[in-house]
XYZ file of N, CA, C and O in Angstrom:
664
model
N 100.377 147.725 -19.650
C 100.645 147.839 -18.231
C 102.014 147.272 -17.861
O 102.640 147.759 -16.930
N 102.481 146.250 -18.580
C 103.777 145.650 -18.250
C 104.918 146.628 -18.517
O 105.888 146.683 -17.748
N 104.802 147.409 -19.582
C 105.813 148.430 -19.876
C 105.742 149.520 -18.813
O 106.766 149.941 -18.262
N 104.549 149.997 -18.525
C 104.340 151.035 -17.515
C 104.904 150.573 -16.172
O 105.528 151.347 -15.444
N 104.701 149.309 -15.843
C 105.192 148.773 -14.574
C 106.707 148.933 -14.472
O 107.232 149.346 -13.433
N 107.428 148.618 -15.540
C 108.890 148.710 -15.497
C 109.380 150.151 -15.402
O 110.454 150.403 -14.858
N 108.609 151.095 -15.911
C 108.966 152.502 -15.743
C 108.720 152.919 -14.296
O 109.532 153.614 -13.687
N 107.618 152.460 -13.735
C 107.214 152.896 -12.403
C 107.935 152.177 -11.268
O 107.941 152.645 -10.138
N 108.517 151.025 -11.545
C 109.251 150.246 -10.552
C 110.706 150.080 -11.011
O 111.068 149.061 -11.609
N 111.558 151.068 -10.737
C 112.947 150.995 -11.201
C 113.713 149.767 -10.708
O 114.637 149.308 -11.377
N 113.328 149.228 -9.559
C 114.032 148.047 -9.059
C 113.736 146.815 -9.913
O 114.637 146.014 -10.190
N 112.501 146.655 -10.375
C 112.174 145.539 -11.262
C 112.871 145.730 -12.611
O 113.341 144.767 -13.214
N 112.949 146.958 -13.080
C 113.689 147.249 -14.311
C 115.156 146.899 -14.130
O 115.767 146.276 -15.005
N 115.737 147.289 -13.004
C 117.142 146.969 -12.736
C 117.360 145.461 -12.747
O 118.366 144.971 -13.273
N 116.419 144.716 -12.194
C 116.520 143.251 -12.201
C 116.560 142.729 -13.638
O 117.380 141.868 -13.973
N 115.676 143.243 -14.492
C 115.651 142.811 -15.893
C 116.947 143.187 -16.605
O 117.453 142.422 -17.438
N 117.478 144.355 -16.301
C 118.752 144.762 -16.896
C 119.884 143.845 -16.440
O 120.788 143.517 -17.227
N 119.846 143.416 -15.176
C 120.860 142.477 -14.692
C 120.731 141.126 -15.391
O 121.741 140.478 -15.692
N 119.503 140.706 -15.656
C 119.306 139.469 -16.432
C 119.974 139.581 -17.789
O 120.681 138.668 -18.231
N 119.742 140.711 -18.446
C 120.346 140.919 -19.766
C 121.871 140.984 -19.642
O 122.578 140.425 -20.472
N 122.352 141.648 -18.619
C 123.794 141.734 -18.406
C 124.403 140.337 -18.252
O 125.465 140.045 -18.810
N 123.757 139.463 -17.500
C 124.290 138.120 -17.294
C 124.369 137.329 -18.594
O 125.223 136.452 -18.733
N 123.519 137.632 -19.564
C 123.550 136.947 -20.859
C 124.526 137.590 -21.835
O 125.212 136.899 -22.574
N 124.576 138.914 -21.846
C 125.349 139.627 -22.868
C 126.680 140.175 -22.367
O 127.565 140.459 -23.167
N 126.791 140.391 -21.047
C 128.010 140.920 -20.417
C 128.481 142.237 -21.034
O 129.664 142.470 -21.196
N 127.538 143.120 -21.337
C 127.880 144.441 -21.851
C 127.978 145.404 -20.659
O 127.005 145.579 -19.918
N 129.130 146.034 -20.459
C 129.346 146.895 -19.287
C 128.319 148.017 -19.143
O 127.979 148.399 -18.022
N 127.803 148.542 -20.247
C 126.828 149.637 -20.146
C 125.528 149.190 -19.482
O 124.827 149.998 -18.886
N 125.214 147.907 -19.553
C 124.013 147.406 -18.880
C 124.206 147.449 -17.364
O 123.311 147.860 -16.631
N 125.358 147.046 -16.914
C 125.665 147.108 -15.488
C 125.730 148.568 -15.030
O 125.225 148.909 -13.958
N 126.295 149.423 -15.860
C 126.381 150.853 -15.532
C 124.985 151.467 -15.403
O 124.756 152.312 -14.530
N 124.043 151.046 -16.238
C 122.674 151.568 -16.159
C 122.034 151.186 -14.826
O 121.367 152.005 -14.189
N 122.250 149.970 -14.382
C 121.720 149.532 -13.085
C 122.365 150.332 -11.962
O 121.684 150.779 -11.030
N 123.667 150.541 -12.049
C 124.359 151.331 -11.035
C 123.809 152.752 -10.992
O 123.647 153.331 -9.909
N 123.490 153.313 -12.152
C 122.908 154.657 -12.222
C 121.543 154.699 -11.547
O 121.220 155.648 -10.833
N 120.744 153.665 -11.747
C 119.414 153.585 -11.125
C 119.540 153.657 -9.604
O 118.821 154.406 -8.940
N 120.492 152.906 -9.046
C 120.639 152.890 -7.598
C 121.369 154.123 -7.076
O 121.064 154.613 -5.990
N 122.323 154.636 -7.840
C 123.042 155.850 -7.417
C 122.092 157.041 -7.295
O 122.280 157.914 -6.447
N 121.053 157.047 -8.124
C 120.059 158.130 -8.085
C 118.896 157.813 -7.144
O 117.902 158.538 -7.120
N 118.987 156.719 -6.395
C 117.929 156.297 -5.463
C 116.578 156.152 -6.150
O 115.523 156.374 -5.530
N 116.582 155.772 -7.422
C 115.328 155.670 -8.152
C 114.317 154.715 -7.528
O 113.122 155.009 -7.535
N 114.742 153.562 -6.988
C 113.730 152.691 -6.382
C 112.972 153.346 -5.227
O 111.875 152.913 -4.880
N 113.541 154.399 -4.642
C 112.842 155.132 -3.588
C 112.184 156.393 -4.131
O 111.033 156.686 -3.818
N 112.905 157.131 -4.963
C 112.451 158.439 -5.421
C 111.463 158.351 -6.580
O 110.499 159.108 -6.652
N 111.681 157.423 -7.515
C 110.865 157.341 -8.733
C 109.750 156.299 -8.665
O 108.957 156.190 -9.586
N 109.704 155.523 -7.615
C 108.692 154.474 -7.483
C 107.287 155.075 -7.477
O 106.990 155.976 -6.701
N 106.448 154.574 -8.366
C 105.024 154.943 -8.383
C 104.266 153.614 -8.303
O 104.147 152.888 -9.281
N 103.800 153.297 -7.110
C 103.244 151.975 -6.833
C 101.987 151.684 -7.652
O 101.226 152.581 -7.995
N 101.827 150.397 -7.924
C 100.648 149.893 -8.624
C 99.980 148.840 -7.745
O 100.621 148.242 -6.878
N 98.726 148.620 -8.008
C 97.931 147.639 -7.266
C 98.026 146.273 -7.938
O 97.975 146.171 -9.159
N 98.157 145.233 -7.132
C 98.142 143.855 -7.648
C 96.687 143.466 -7.841
O 95.873 143.554 -6.928
N 96.356 143.067 -9.075
C 94.989 142.672 -9.376
C 95.003 141.343 -10.098
O 96.037 140.698 -10.212
N 93.872 140.888 -10.576
C 93.726 139.534 -11.121
C 94.735 139.199 -12.215
O 95.226 138.089 -12.281
N 95.044 140.127 -13.060
C 95.973 139.852 -14.161
C 97.293 140.592 -13.977
O 97.974 140.904 -14.931
N 97.645 140.897 -12.755
C 98.914 141.550 -12.475
C 98.746 142.988 -12.033
O 97.730 143.362 -11.457
N 99.769 143.795 -12.316
C 99.763 145.204 -11.921
C 98.618 145.927 -12.628
O 98.370 145.721 -13.811
N 97.934 146.797 -11.873
C 96.747 147.450 -12.423
C 96.742 148.932 -12.105
O 97.146 149.359 -11.025
N 96.260 149.678 -13.049
C 95.954 151.099 -12.886
C 94.827 151.384 -13.861
O 94.873 150.967 -15.019
N 93.822 152.079 -13.418
C 92.733 152.450 -14.313
C 93.283 153.466 -15.315
O 93.678 154.565 -14.940
N 93.319 153.088 -16.595
C 93.947 153.954 -17.596
C 92.947 154.691 -18.484
O 93.344 155.466 -19.346
N 91.671 154.463 -18.266
C 90.682 155.083 -19.144
C 90.740 156.610 -19.122
O 90.701 157.250 -20.161
N 90.841 157.207 -17.931
C 90.852 158.670 -17.852
C 92.098 159.271 -18.504
O 91.969 160.165 -19.351
N 93.313 158.798 -18.171
C 94.483 159.368 -18.854
C 94.433 159.174 -20.371
O 94.793 160.082 -21.126
N 93.976 158.008 -20.819
C 93.902 157.785 -22.262
C 92.863 158.692 -22.912
O 93.064 159.179 -24.029
N 91.763 158.943 -22.223
C 90.743 159.846 -22.762
C 91.300 161.259 -22.926
O 91.024 161.940 -23.918
N 92.101 161.695 -21.971
C 92.711 163.025 -22.056
C 93.673 163.083 -23.236
O 93.663 164.038 -24.023
N 94.512 162.061 -23.378
C 95.457 162.031 -24.499
C 94.724 161.991 -25.837
O 95.120 162.656 -26.797
N 93.651 161.217 -25.883
C 92.870 161.116 -27.125
C 92.201 162.450 -27.453
O 92.202 162.889 -28.605
N 91.642 163.114 -26.468
C 90.988 164.406 -26.677
C 91.952 165.414 -27.288
O 91.583 166.198 -28.157
N 93.192 165.383 -26.841
C 94.193 166.330 -27.327
C 94.889 165.858 -28.611
O 95.833 166.514 -29.079
N 94.446 164.740 -29.161
C 95.010 164.255 -30.422
C 96.394 163.662 -30.297
O 97.134 163.587 -31.280
N 96.749 163.206 -29.098
C 98.077 162.645 -28.882
C 98.119 161.139 -29.115
O 99.181 160.584 -29.405
N 96.974 160.479 -28.970
C 96.866 159.045 -29.266
C 95.566 158.804 -30.024
O 94.640 159.616 -29.973
N 95.550 157.665 -30.718
C 94.349 157.252 -31.454
C 94.091 155.797 -31.098
O 95.000 154.969 -31.121
N 92.850 155.503 -30.747
C 92.487 154.132 -30.388
C 92.412 153.264 -31.643
O 91.932 153.709 -32.689
N 92.915 152.042 -31.523
C 92.754 151.075 -32.597
C 91.407 150.389 -32.422
O 90.902 150.265 -31.311
N 90.889 149.942 -33.492
C 89.590 149.241 -33.419
C 89.746 147.925 -32.672
O 90.759 147.244 -32.773
N 88.702 147.579 -31.946
C 88.692 146.308 -31.223
C 88.410 145.182 -32.213
O 87.613 145.337 -33.129
N 89.059 144.050 -31.991
C 88.824 142.904 -32.871
C 88.428 141.702 -32.034
O 88.908 141.524 -30.923
N 87.559 140.911 -32.561
C 87.164 139.679 -31.896
C 86.419 139.878 -30.601
O 86.350 138.979 -29.795
N 85.854 141.055 -30.380
C 85.072 141.312 -29.187
C 85.881 141.416 -27.910
O 85.323 141.493 -26.831
N 87.224 141.422 -28.016
C 88.051 141.527 -26.818
C 88.128 142.974 -26.364
O 88.210 143.882 -27.176
N 88.090 143.166 -25.065
C 88.254 144.507 -24.493
C 89.745 144.755 -24.335
O 90.394 144.169 -23.479
N 90.281 145.584 -25.210
C 91.711 145.862 -25.203
C 91.929 147.358 -25.241
O 91.058 148.101 -25.643
N 93.110 147.739 -24.861
C 93.501 149.152 -24.921
C 94.713 149.263 -25.829
O 95.846 149.286 -25.365
N 94.464 149.283 -27.121
C 95.530 149.444 -28.090
C 95.418 150.828 -28.696
O 94.367 151.197 -29.233
N 96.496 151.593 -28.593
C 96.502 152.965 -29.078
C 97.742 153.191 -29.928
O 98.791 152.597 -29.690
N 97.597 154.086 -30.883
C 98.717 154.531 -31.699
C 99.107 155.918 -31.192
O 98.238 156.778 -31.008
N 100.386 156.112 -30.974
C 100.868 157.428 -30.560
C 100.977 158.288 -31.820
O 101.660 157.928 -32.771
N 100.299 159.407 -31.808
C 100.259 160.304 -32.966
C 101.477 161.226 -32.984
O 102.080 161.496 -31.945
N 101.854 161.741 -34.161
C 102.995 162.669 -34.257
C 102.881 163.866 -33.307
O 103.899 164.346 -32.792
N 101.672 164.333 -33.065
C 101.490 165.472 -32.165
C 102.021 165.171 -30.762
O 102.467 166.071 -30.052
N 102.003 163.904 -30.367
C 102.500 163.531 -29.042
C 104.001 163.771 -28.937
O 104.494 164.212 -27.897
N 104.720 163.495 -30.006
C 106.168 163.693 -29.979
C 106.515 165.182 -29.937
O 107.438 165.585 -29.233
N 105.761 165.972 -30.674
C 105.975 167.425 -30.627
C 105.652 167.959 -29.234
O 106.386 168.801 -28.698
N 104.565 167.465 -28.647
C 104.194 167.875 -27.295
C 105.297 167.507 -26.301
O 105.686 168.308 -25.448
N 105.815 166.277 -26.429
C 106.869 165.817 -25.519
C 108.122 166.681 -25.674
O 108.717 167.103 -24.675
N 108.518 166.948 -26.902
C 109.706 167.777 -27.122
C 109.530 169.159 -26.506
O 110.453 169.688 -25.869
N 108.355 169.739 -26.674
C 108.090 171.061 -26.103
C 108.094 171.013 -24.572
O 108.658 171.895 -23.915
N 107.481 169.983 -24.012
C 107.440 169.849 -22.549
C 108.854 169.704 -21.976
O 109.181 170.321 -20.952
N 109.703 168.934 -22.650
C 111.076 168.744 -22.172
C 111.881 170.030 -22.336
O 112.702 170.373 -21.484
N 111.629 170.750 -23.413
C 112.316 172.033 -23.602
C 111.964 172.984 -22.461
O 112.820 173.657 -21.911
N 110.696 172.986 -22.067
C 110.243 173.871 -20.990
C 110.655 173.373 -19.605
O 110.858 174.165 -18.692
N 110.710 172.053 -19.446
C 111.021 171.454 -18.141
C 111.967 170.271 -18.383
O 111.531 169.124 -18.498
N 113.277 170.529 -18.479
C 114.244 169.495 -18.846
C 114.204 168.228 -17.978
O 114.555 167.142 -18.454
N 113.766 168.328 -16.726
C 113.716 167.148 -15.858
C 112.766 166.080 -16.402
O 112.899 164.899 -16.077
N 111.834 166.466 -17.257
C 110.897 165.496 -17.845
C 111.571 164.552 -18.822
O 111.000 163.524 -19.185
N 112.779 164.873 -19.248
C 113.509 163.992 -20.165
C 113.716 162.613 -19.553
O 113.837 161.621 -20.278
N 113.730 162.535 -18.220
C 113.895 161.237 -17.563
C 112.826 160.253 -18.037
O 113.124 159.098 -18.312
N 111.573 160.701 -18.144
C 110.479 159.813 -18.549
C 110.653 159.335 -19.980
O 110.445 158.160 -20.290
N 111.051 160.241 -20.866
C 111.300 159.862 -22.264
C 112.429 158.838 -22.324
O 112.312 157.806 -22.975
N 113.516 159.136 -21.625
C 114.675 158.253 -21.659
C 114.377 156.907 -21.014
O 114.815 155.863 -21.505
N 113.622 156.924 -19.925
C 113.287 155.666 -19.252
C 112.367 154.806 -20.122
O 112.552 153.596 -20.229
N 111.399 155.443 -20.763
C 110.511 154.699 -21.660
C 111.315 154.078 -22.800
O 111.070 152.919 -23.179
N 112.284 154.807 -23.337
C 113.127 154.268 -24.413
C 113.940 153.072 -23.910
O 114.076 152.058 -24.614
N 114.477 153.161 -22.691
C 115.238 152.053 -22.118
C 114.344 150.826 -21.931
O 114.722 149.709 -22.299
N 113.170 151.030 -21.383
C 112.245 149.911 -21.166
C 111.846 149.283 -22.503
O 111.818 148.057 -22.633
N 111.578 150.115 -23.496
C 111.195 149.577 -24.804
C 112.348 148.804 -25.446
O 112.123 147.769 -26.075
N 113.575 149.279 -25.274
C 114.715 148.538 -25.838
C 114.889 147.204 -25.116
O 115.246 146.203 -25.735
N 114.621 147.188 -23.830
C 114.701 145.953 -23.059
C 113.588 144.987 -23.470
O 113.809 143.797 -23.614
N 112.401 145.516 -23.664
C 111.251 144.679 -24.020
C 111.372 144.117 -25.429
O 110.941 142.990 -25.691
N 111.961 144.903 -26.332
C 112.087 144.444 -27.715
C 110.716 144.172 -28.307
O 109.795 144.983 -28.175
N 110.582 143.010 -28.909
C 109.313 142.651 -29.552
C 108.470 141.723 -28.688
O 107.534 141.103 -29.168
N 108.795 141.656 -27.407
C 108.024 140.792 -26.512
C 106.657 141.390 -26.252
O 106.495 142.605 -26.201
N 105.695 140.550 -26.042
C 104.337 141.003 -25.735
C 104.246 141.414 -24.275
O 105.099 141.059 -23.445
N 103.190 142.154 -23.959
C 102.928 142.514 -22.570
C 102.755 141.281 -21.705
O 103.203 141.242 -20.562
N 102.109 140.258 -22.244
C 101.912 139.016 -21.486
C 103.238 138.355 -21.154
O 103.431 137.850 -20.046
N 104.166 138.373 -22.092
C 105.485 137.781 -21.853
C 106.233 138.554 -20.776
O 106.853 137.953 -19.889
N 106.164 139.878 -20.834
C 106.810 140.694 -19.805
C 106.176 140.447 -18.439
O 106.867 140.351 -17.421
N 104.870 140.338 -18.435
C 104.159 140.104 -17.177
C 104.526 138.737 -16.596
O 104.642 138.592 -15.383
N 104.724 137.740 -17.469
C 105.141 136.420 -16.988
C 106.437 136.517 -16.185
O 106.588 135.869 -15.156
N 107.373 137.363 -16.659
C 108.627 137.549 -15.927
C 108.384 138.219 -14.582
O 109.057 137.904 -13.597
N 107.445 139.135 -14.528
C 107.146 139.803 -13.263
C 106.612 138.806 -12.239
O 106.913 138.915 -11.047
N 105.853 137.821 -12.705
C 105.311 136.806 -11.792
C 106.388 135.881 -11.234
O 106.139 135.142 -10.286
N 107.592 135.914 -11.784
C 108.681 135.108 -11.242
C 109.155 135.635 -9.889
O 109.812 134.917 -9.142
N 108.836 136.878 -9.592
C 109.206 137.474 -8.306
C 108.117 137.156 -7.283
O 106.953 137.495 -7.481
N 108.492 136.523 -6.194
C 107.492 136.154 -5.188
C 106.795 137.380 -4.608
O 105.610 137.319 -4.275
N 107.507 138.510 -4.515
C 106.899 139.727 -3.975
C 105.722 140.168 -4.847
O 104.694 140.616 -4.334
N 105.882 140.045 -6.145
C 104.834 140.414 -7.108
C 103.726 139.364 -7.097
O 102.559 139.659 -6.920
N 104.142 138.123 -7.289
C 103.194 137.005 -7.422
C 102.346 136.819 -6.170
O 101.145 136.549 -6.254
N 102.962 136.974 -5.003
C 102.269 136.675 -3.755
C 101.613 137.882 -3.097
O 101.033 137.749 -2.015
N 101.711 139.044 -3.746
C 101.034 140.219 -3.177
C 99.531 139.958 -3.197
O 98.983 139.578 -4.229
N 98.850 140.131 -2.076
C 97.406 139.909 -2.056
C 96.681 140.860 -3.025
O 97.109 142.005 -3.225
N 95.630 140.368 -3.642
C 94.846 141.197 -4.553
C 94.396 142.467 -3.848
O 93.999 142.438 -2.682
N 94.505 143.574 -4.554
C 94.068 144.853 -4.011
C 95.109 145.572 -3.174
O 94.838 146.637 -2.640
N 96.312 144.988 -3.064
C 97.375 145.647 -2.301
C 98.448 146.159 -3.257
O 98.514 145.747 -4.416
N 99.279 147.054 -2.743
C 100.364 147.589 -3.562
C 101.441 146.527 -3.760
O 101.778 145.786 -2.837
N 101.983 146.479 -4.958
C 103.065 145.552 -5.264
C 104.327 146.067 -4.582
O 104.705 147.224 -4.763
N 104.979 145.220 -3.778
C 106.149 145.684 -3.031
C 107.399 145.794 -3.895
O 107.513 145.179 -4.955
N 108.328 146.554 -3.389
C 109.630 146.751 -4.022
C 110.495 145.507 -3.845
O 110.316 144.741 -2.901
N 111.447 145.340 -4.760
C 112.461 144.287 -4.620
C 113.848 144.945 -4.555
O 114.854 144.323 -4.856
N 113.876 146.169 -4.140
C 115.088 146.994 -4.126
C 116.273 146.305 -3.475
O 117.347 146.198 -4.063
N 116.118 145.858 -2.245
C 117.243 145.293 -1.499
C 117.790 144.031 -2.165
O 119.004 143.841 -2.253
N 116.900 143.203 -2.650
C 117.331 141.958 -3.306
C 118.111 142.254 -4.589
O 119.130 141.635 -4.874
N 117.644 143.233 -5.370
C 118.327 143.583 -6.619
C 119.658 144.261 -6.318
O 120.661 144.004 -6.994
N 119.684 145.092 -5.296
C 120.936 145.749 -4.918
C 121.969 144.711 -4.472
O 123.156 144.805 -4.835
N 121.553 143.696 -3.737
C 122.461 142.611 -3.346
C 122.986 141.873 -4.580
O 124.168 141.541 -4.656
N 122.117 141.635 -5.530
C 122.515 140.961 -6.771
C 123.530 141.808 -7.537
O 124.519 141.287 -8.060
N 123.296 143.100 -7.604
C 124.232 144.004 -8.274
C 125.609 143.930 -7.610
O 126.637 143.830 -8.291
N 125.622 143.947 -6.294
C 126.890 143.877 -5.556
C 127.625 142.565 -5.859
O 128.851 142.541 -6.035
N 126.878 141.456 -5.914
C 127.495 140.164 -6.245
C 128.094 140.188 -7.645
O 129.214 139.707 -7.870
N 127.368 140.759 -8.596
C 127.866 140.803 -9.973
C 129.086 141.713 -10.112
O 129.953 141.474 -10.950
N 129.139 142.759 -9.315
C 130.304 143.647 -9.320
C 131.466 143.046 -8.544
O 132.587 143.526 -8.620
N 131.173 142.016 -7.730
C 132.200 141.395 -6.919
C 132.550 142.184 -5.680
O 133.660 142.084 -5.166
N 131.565 142.954 -5.187
C 131.794 143.731 -3.958
C 130.948 143.148 -2.836
O 129.856 142.631 -3.085
N 131.464 143.212 -1.607
C 130.716 142.633 -0.466
C 129.506 143.467 -0.083
O 129.347 144.589 -0.357
């Protein structure tokens, strides 16, 4: 869910990219954030999630069942009696994605965004990513059962400060 959250909330992703930029000072990181805002992604691409007991929530059983039925993912066995959703993406999923993008090139955004989020996440766990999300008062203080609010304006102000523009 933490990875999905960063895809669905471009403003939170932009914030994480700015964090990385402040540490590494690589111009392409700042350019990626500028691209997010130039395309109005925090408004156009936002797919809101509900704040629940352990953070952002979406019932994923139905979508995962559909993917599993079509042989696109395979569930890993549960260990230690924990209820987890660990899946392996099967090769058929990549072929399906390539075909879908060939037929509808605009879908490449999702592939590219997922790759960006995964490169940002690196080897961090979902729990570690979620811990960073709780650093935002908008996320942390959202009442249970309500939509997690955007941080668009705050991140845009931060971007302007880093660029040195008023």
